[in-house]
mmCIF file of C-alpha atoms in Angstrom:
data_model
loop_
_atom_site.group_PDB
_atom_site.id
_atom_site.type_symbol
_atom_site.label_atom_id
_atom_site.label_comp_id
_atom_site.label_asym_id
_atom_site.label_seq_id
_atom_site.Cartn_x
_atom_site.Cartn_y
_atom_site.Cartn_z
ATOM 1 C CA UNK A 1 -3.876 14.679 -12.783
ATOM 2 C CA UNK A 2 -7.125 12.758 -12.534
ATOM 3 C CA UNK A 3 -5.291 10.010 -10.655
ATOM 4 C CA UNK A 4 -3.492 12.562 -8.481
ATOM 5 C CA UNK A 5 -6.872 14.071 -7.630
ATOM 6 C CA UNK A 6 -8.411 10.667 -6.940
ATOM 7 C CA UNK A 7 -5.558 9.539 -4.680
ATOM 8 C CA UNK A 8 -4.847 13.047 -3.315
ATOM 9 C CA UNK A 9 -1.177 12.281 -3.665
ATOM 10 C CA UNK A 10 1.693 11.969 -6.126
ATOM 11 C CA UNK A 11 4.541 9.450 -6.540
ATOM 12 C CA UNK A 12 7.675 9.960 -4.499
ATOM 13 C CA UNK A 13 9.659 9.859 -7.738
ATOM 14 C CA UNK A 14 8.845 9.615 -11.453
ATOM 15 C CA UNK A 15 11.153 8.226 -14.116
ATOM 16 C CA UNK A 16 10.730 9.031 -17.805
ATOM 17 C CA UNK A 17 12.654 9.128 -21.054
ATOM 18 C CA UNK A 18 13.849 12.379 -22.643
ATOM 19 C CA UNK A 19 10.709 13.010 -24.698
ATOM 20 C CA UNK A 20 9.564 16.635 -24.751
ATOM 21 C CA UNK A 21 6.032 15.477 -23.906
ATOM 22 C CA UNK A 22 7.272 14.790 -20.365
ATOM 23 C CA UNK A 23 8.302 18.388 -19.626
ATOM 24 C CA UNK A 24 4.929 19.277 -18.122
ATOM 25 C CA UNK A 25 4.955 16.120 -15.999
ATOM 26 C CA UNK A 26 8.421 17.049 -14.738
ATOM 27 C CA UNK A 27 7.369 20.586 -13.825
ATOM 28 C CA UNK A 28 4.265 19.434 -11.968
ATOM 29 C CA UNK A 29 6.047 16.627 -10.141
ATOM 30 C CA UNK A 30 8.828 18.916 -8.958
ATOM 31 C CA UNK A 31 6.275 21.525 -7.904
ATOM 32 C CA UNK A 32 4.261 19.014 -5.891
ATOM 33 C CA UNK A 33 7.428 17.680 -4.252
ATOM 34 C CA UNK A 34 9.061 21.083 -3.708
ATOM 35 C CA UNK A 35 8.617 21.034 0.072
ATOM 36 C CA UNK A 36 9.570 17.415 0.691
ATOM 37 C CA UNK A 37 12.242 16.642 3.272
ATOM 38 C CA UNK A 38 13.336 13.261 1.913
ATOM 39 C CA UNK A 39 16.413 12.603 -0.293
ATOM 40 C CA UNK A 40 14.251 12.433 -3.441
ATOM 41 C CA UNK A 41 12.373 15.700 -2.949
ATOM 42 C CA UNK A 42 12.174 18.710 -5.266
ATOM 43 C CA UNK A 43 14.249 18.370 -8.461
ATOM 44 C CA UNK A 44 15.358 14.846 -7.565
ATOM 45 C CA UNK A 45 11.739 13.657 -7.634
ATOM 46 C CA UNK A 46 11.885 13.441 -11.429
ATOM 47 C CA UNK A 47 14.470 11.207 -13.094
ATOM 48 C CA UNK A 48 15.194 10.833 -16.794
ATOM 49 C CA UNK A 49 16.944 8.124 -18.751
ATOM 50 C CA UNK A 50 16.857 6.377 -22.098
ATOM 51 C CA UNK A 51 13.776 4.271 -22.719
ATOM 52 C CA UNK A 52 15.942 1.248 -23.541
ATOM 53 C CA UNK A 53 16.972 1.113 -19.883
ATOM 54 C CA UNK A 54 13.371 0.802 -18.723
ATOM 55 C CA UNK A 55 12.609 -2.728 -19.849
ATOM 56 C CA UNK A 56 9.279 -3.026 -18.063
ATOM 57 C CA UNK A 57 7.643 -0.033 -19.737
ATOM 58 C CA UNK A 58 9.113 -1.050 -23.093
ATOM 59 C CA UNK A 59 7.602 -4.492 -22.569
ATOM 60 C CA UNK A 60 4.241 -2.885 -21.795
ATOM 61 C CA UNK A 61 4.340 -0.828 -25.006
ATOM 62 C CA UNK A 62 4.970 -4.045 -26.903
ATOM 63 C CA UNK A 63 1.961 -5.709 -25.285
ATOM 64 C CA UNK A 64 -0.237 -2.681 -25.966
ATOM 65 C CA UNK A 65 0.786 -2.533 -29.603
ATOM 66 C CA UNK A 66 0.252 -6.261 -30.118
ATOM 67 C CA UNK A 67 -3.135 -6.457 -28.415
ATOM 68 C CA UNK A 68 -4.629 -3.149 -29.526
ATOM 69 C CA UNK A 69 -2.748 -0.409 -31.340
ATOM 70 C CA UNK A 70 -1.396 -2.387 -34.295
ATOM 71 C CA UNK A 71 -4.895 -3.354 -35.418
ATOM 72 C CA UNK A 72 -5.986 0.275 -35.585
ATOM 73 C CA UNK A 73 -2.766 1.354 -37.300
ATOM 74 C CA UNK A 74 -3.301 -1.267 -39.987
ATOM 75 C CA UNK A 75 -6.955 -0.392 -40.493
ATOM 76 C CA UNK A 76 -6.393 3.361 -40.720
ATOM 77 C CA UNK A 77 -3.441 2.742 -43.021
ATOM 78 C CA UNK A 78 -5.700 0.820 -45.392
ATOM 79 C CA UNK A 79 -8.286 3.606 -45.319
ATOM 80 C CA UNK A 80 -5.571 6.077 -46.328
ATOM 81 C CA UNK A 81 -4.094 3.804 -49.013
ATOM 82 C CA UNK A 82 -7.549 3.359 -50.543
ATOM 83 C CA UNK A 83 -7.909 7.127 -50.887
ATOM 84 C CA UNK A 84 -10.570 7.593 -48.219
ATOM 85 C CA UNK A 85 -8.440 9.721 -45.886
ATOM 86 C CA UNK A 86 -6.624 12.874 -46.974
ATOM 87 C CA UNK A 87 -5.465 14.138 -43.602
ATOM 88 C CA UNK A 88 -7.557 17.301 -43.779
ATOM 89 C CA UNK A 89 -9.598 18.676 -40.895
ATOM 90 C CA UNK A 90 -12.809 16.948 -41.960
ATOM 91 C CA UNK A 91 -11.318 13.475 -42.325
ATOM 92 C CA UNK A 92 -9.457 13.746 -39.015
ATOM 93 C CA UNK A 93 -12.616 14.854 -37.239
ATOM 94 C CA UNK A 94 -14.638 12.054 -38.833
ATOM 95 C CA UNK A 95 -12.136 9.432 -37.686
ATOM 96 C CA UNK A 96 -12.286 10.849 -34.186
ATOM 97 C CA UNK A 97 -16.081 10.934 -34.238
ATOM 98 C CA UNK A 98 -16.420 7.341 -35.428
ATOM 99 C CA UNK A 99 -13.580 5.649 -33.561
ATOM 100 C CA UNK A 100 -12.433 7.607 -30.514
ATOM 101 C CA UNK A 101 -14.860 5.979 -28.089
ATOM 102 C CA UNK A 102 -14.206 2.509 -29.513
ATOM 103 C CA UNK A 103 -10.453 2.933 -29.151
ATOM 104 C CA UNK A 104 -10.778 4.313 -25.623
ATOM 105 C CA UNK A 105 -12.932 1.363 -24.566
ATOM 106 C CA UNK A 106 -10.358 -1.045 -25.961
ATOM 107 C CA UNK A 107 -7.456 0.748 -24.266
ATOM 108 C CA UNK A 108 -9.316 0.650 -20.951
ATOM 109 C CA UNK A 109 -9.924 -3.074 -21.418
ATOM 110 C CA UNK A 110 -6.267 -3.807 -22.204
ATOM 111 C CA UNK A 111 -5.119 -1.779 -19.185
ATOM 112 C CA UNK A 112 -7.610 -3.547 -16.915
ATOM 113 C CA UNK A 113 -6.482 -6.966 -18.097
ATOM 114 C CA UNK A 114 -2.815 -6.031 -17.704
ATOM 115 C CA UNK A 115 -3.309 -4.762 -14.158
ATOM 116 C CA UNK A 116 -5.040 -8.007 -13.237
ATOM 117 C CA UNK A 117 -2.501 -10.377 -14.809
ATOM 118 C CA UNK A 118 0.215 -12.096 -12.794
ATOM 119 C CA UNK A 119 3.853 -11.054 -13.146
ATOM 120 C CA UNK A 120 5.938 -14.171 -12.617
ATOM 121 C CA UNK A 121 8.855 -14.146 -10.215
ATOM 122 C CA UNK A 122 12.181 -14.210 -12.015
ATOM 123 C CA UNK A 123 15.023 -16.386 -10.772
ATOM 124 C CA UNK A 124 17.672 -14.181 -12.351
ATOM 125 C CA UNK A 125 16.401 -10.703 -11.474
ATOM 126 C CA UNK A 126 15.413 -8.864 -8.349
ATOM 127 C CA UNK A 127 12.122 -7.280 -9.288
ATOM 128 C CA UNK A 128 8.425 -7.104 -8.433
ATOM 129 C CA UNK A 129 6.124 -10.030 -9.005
ATOM 130 C CA UNK A 130 2.415 -10.615 -8.487
ATOM 131 C CA UNK A 131 -0.692 -8.881 -9.802
ATOM 132 C CA UNK A 132 -0.192 -5.115 -10.391
ATOM 133 C CA UNK A 133 -3.538 -4.190 -8.809
ATOM 134 C CA UNK A 134 -2.730 -6.094 -5.630
ATOM 135 C CA UNK A 135 0.864 -4.861 -5.569
ATOM 136 C CA UNK A 136 -0.342 -1.264 -5.819
ATOM 137 C CA UNK A 137 -3.007 -1.474 -3.132
ATOM 138 C CA UNK A 138 -1.226 -3.743 -0.647
ATOM 139 C CA UNK A 139 2.533 -3.138 -1.027
ATOM 140 C CA UNK A 140 3.170 -4.421 2.506
ATOM 141 C CA UNK A 141 2.367 -7.942 1.324
ATOM 142 C CA UNK A 142 5.408 -7.720 -0.944
ATOM 143 C CA UNK A 143 7.782 -6.399 1.686
ATOM 144 C CA UNK A 144 7.689 -2.767 0.598
ATOM 145 C CA UNK A 145 5.675 0.360 1.409
ATOM 146 C CA UNK A 146 3.285 2.840 -0.150
ATOM 147 C CA UNK A 147 5.376 5.614 -1.711
ATOM 148 C CA UNK A 148 2.409 7.898 -2.351
ATOM 149 C CA UNK A 149 3.129 11.429 -1.114
ATOM 150 C CA UNK A 150 -0.027 13.076 0.341
ATOM 151 C CA UNK A 151 -0.954 16.463 -1.121
ATOM 152 C CA UNK A 152 -3.042 19.450 -0.135
ATOM 153 C CA UNK A 153 -6.085 20.316 -2.222
ATOM 154 C CA UNK A 154 -4.755 23.735 -3.234
ATOM 155 C CA UNK A 155 -1.596 22.130 -4.659
ATOM 156 C CA UNK A 156 -3.669 19.813 -6.823
ATOM 157 C CA UNK A 157 -5.823 22.722 -7.978
ATOM 158 C CA UNK A 158 -2.753 24.683 -9.112
ATOM 159 C CA UNK A 159 -1.710 21.804 -11.372
ATOM 160 C CA UNK A 160 -5.243 21.207 -12.629
ATOM 161 C CA UNK A 161 -5.406 24.808 -13.809
ATOM 162 C CA UNK A 162 -2.479 24.069 -16.124
ATOM 163 C CA UNK A 163 -4.126 20.975 -17.627
ATOM 164 C CA UNK A 164 -6.332 20.507 -20.655
ATOM 165 C CA UNK A 165 -8.688 17.675 -19.828
ATOM 166 C CA UNK A 166 -10.413 15.389 -22.287
ATOM 167 C CA UNK A 167 -13.444 17.049 -23.845
ATOM 168 C CA UNK A 168 -16.875 15.467 -23.839
ATOM 169 C CA UNK A 169 -16.715 15.778 -27.624
ATOM 170 C CA UNK A 170 -14.374 13.353 -29.428
ATOM 171 C CA UNK A 171 -13.767 15.772 -32.305
ATOM 172 C CA UNK A 172 -14.374 19.314 -33.531
ATOM 173 C CA UNK A 173 -17.661 20.534 -32.038
ATOM 174 C CA UNK A 174 -19.129 21.699 -35.361
ATOM 175 C CA UNK A 175 -18.328 18.379 -37.054
ATOM 176 C CA UNK A 176 -19.714 16.530 -34.037
ATOM 177 C CA UNK A 177 -23.027 18.397 -34.190
ATOM 178 C CA UNK A 178 -23.317 17.919 -37.942
ATOM 179 C CA UNK A 179 -22.560 14.193 -37.741
ATOM 180 C CA UNK A 180 -25.045 13.763 -34.909
ATOM 181 C CA UNK A 181 -27.761 15.401 -37.025
ATOM 182 C CA UNK A 182 -26.926 13.179 -39.998
ATOM 183 C CA UNK A 183 -27.029 10.054 -37.838
ATOM 184 C CA UNK A 184 -30.477 11.023 -36.594
ATOM 185 C CA UNK A 185 -31.807 11.865 -40.056
ATOM 186 C CA UNK A 186 -30.381 8.729 -41.671
ATOM 187 C CA UNK A 187 -31.104 6.532 -38.622
ATOM 188 C CA UNK A 188 -27.476 5.461 -38.399
ATOM 189 C CA UNK A 189 -26.597 3.392 -35.302
ATOM 190 C CA UNK A 190 -23.774 4.179 -32.896
ATOM 191 C CA UNK A 191 -20.899 1.849 -33.870
ATOM 192 C CA UNK A 192 -20.177 -1.024 -31.503
ATOM 193 C CA UNK A 193 -17.091 -2.374 -33.258
ATOM 194 C CA UNK A 194 -14.462 -1.420 -35.828
ATOM 195 C CA UNK A 195 -16.473 -2.653 -38.823
ATOM 196 C CA UNK A 196 -19.505 -0.595 -37.851
ATOM 197 C CA UNK A 197 -17.247 2.377 -37.176
ATOM 198 C CA UNK A 198 -15.721 2.080 -40.638
ATOM 199 C CA UNK A 199 -19.142 1.882 -42.281
ATOM 200 C CA UNK A 200 -20.238 4.972 -40.381
ATOM 201 C CA UNK A 201 -17.071 6.822 -41.406
ATOM 202 C CA UNK A 202 -17.635 6.125 -45.104
ATOM 203 C CA UNK A 203 -21.335 7.018 -44.903
ATOM 204 C CA UNK A 204 -20.820 10.302 -43.068
ATOM 205 C CA UNK A 205 -17.886 11.234 -45.284
ATOM 206 C CA UNK A 206 -19.972 10.659 -48.407
ATOM 207 C CA UNK A 207 -22.799 12.865 -47.105
ATOM 208 C CA UNK A 208 -20.494 15.649 -45.933
ATOM 209 C CA UNK A 209 -18.438 15.750 -49.134
ATOM 210 C CA UNK A 210 -21.661 16.162 -51.097
ATOM 211 C CA UNK A 211 -22.526 19.162 -48.932
ATOM 212 C CA UNK A 212 -19.229 20.940 -49.543
#
């Protein structure tokens, strides 16, 4: 919805797999396109199909996992295997406190690099090619058009009321406040990389477990 607000428009049509997490997206898309007069308006503005048939998004997930997610999965797996993560509320909140911002920064970096990379033209397939950022902003250069559907502000507000936006706190507020106090008292620096984040996690966990 942040992008919808920024662009003051929604896609003409959205395609997704059958995951239940897409139900809200479907409802909002069909609501925003309810008054359209084109062949893909209303219920037809949201299409579903198996993920295997969407090779481009599957390729993107592979890139994301290789360049970012797999590293974090491996590291957190080791923390759990070594007995330093039990899955309880405290440990989950500590992981979020120590790593959420680092992970978000890395995801933003991967997305930025992907949107700036060049998609090569295929000789065997009829598909888009070029840099995603340029393709999105200047579709006319590639012989197509902008399929953004303009929206009214009140329509966007209706959908925003149904959303839960990212909090300014990466974890439980009480744990956040307590960790912030401990960092100040112990003069612990804000982590700038995964190693520093892991050291902070172990240090805060040790202090908090002693307090319980």
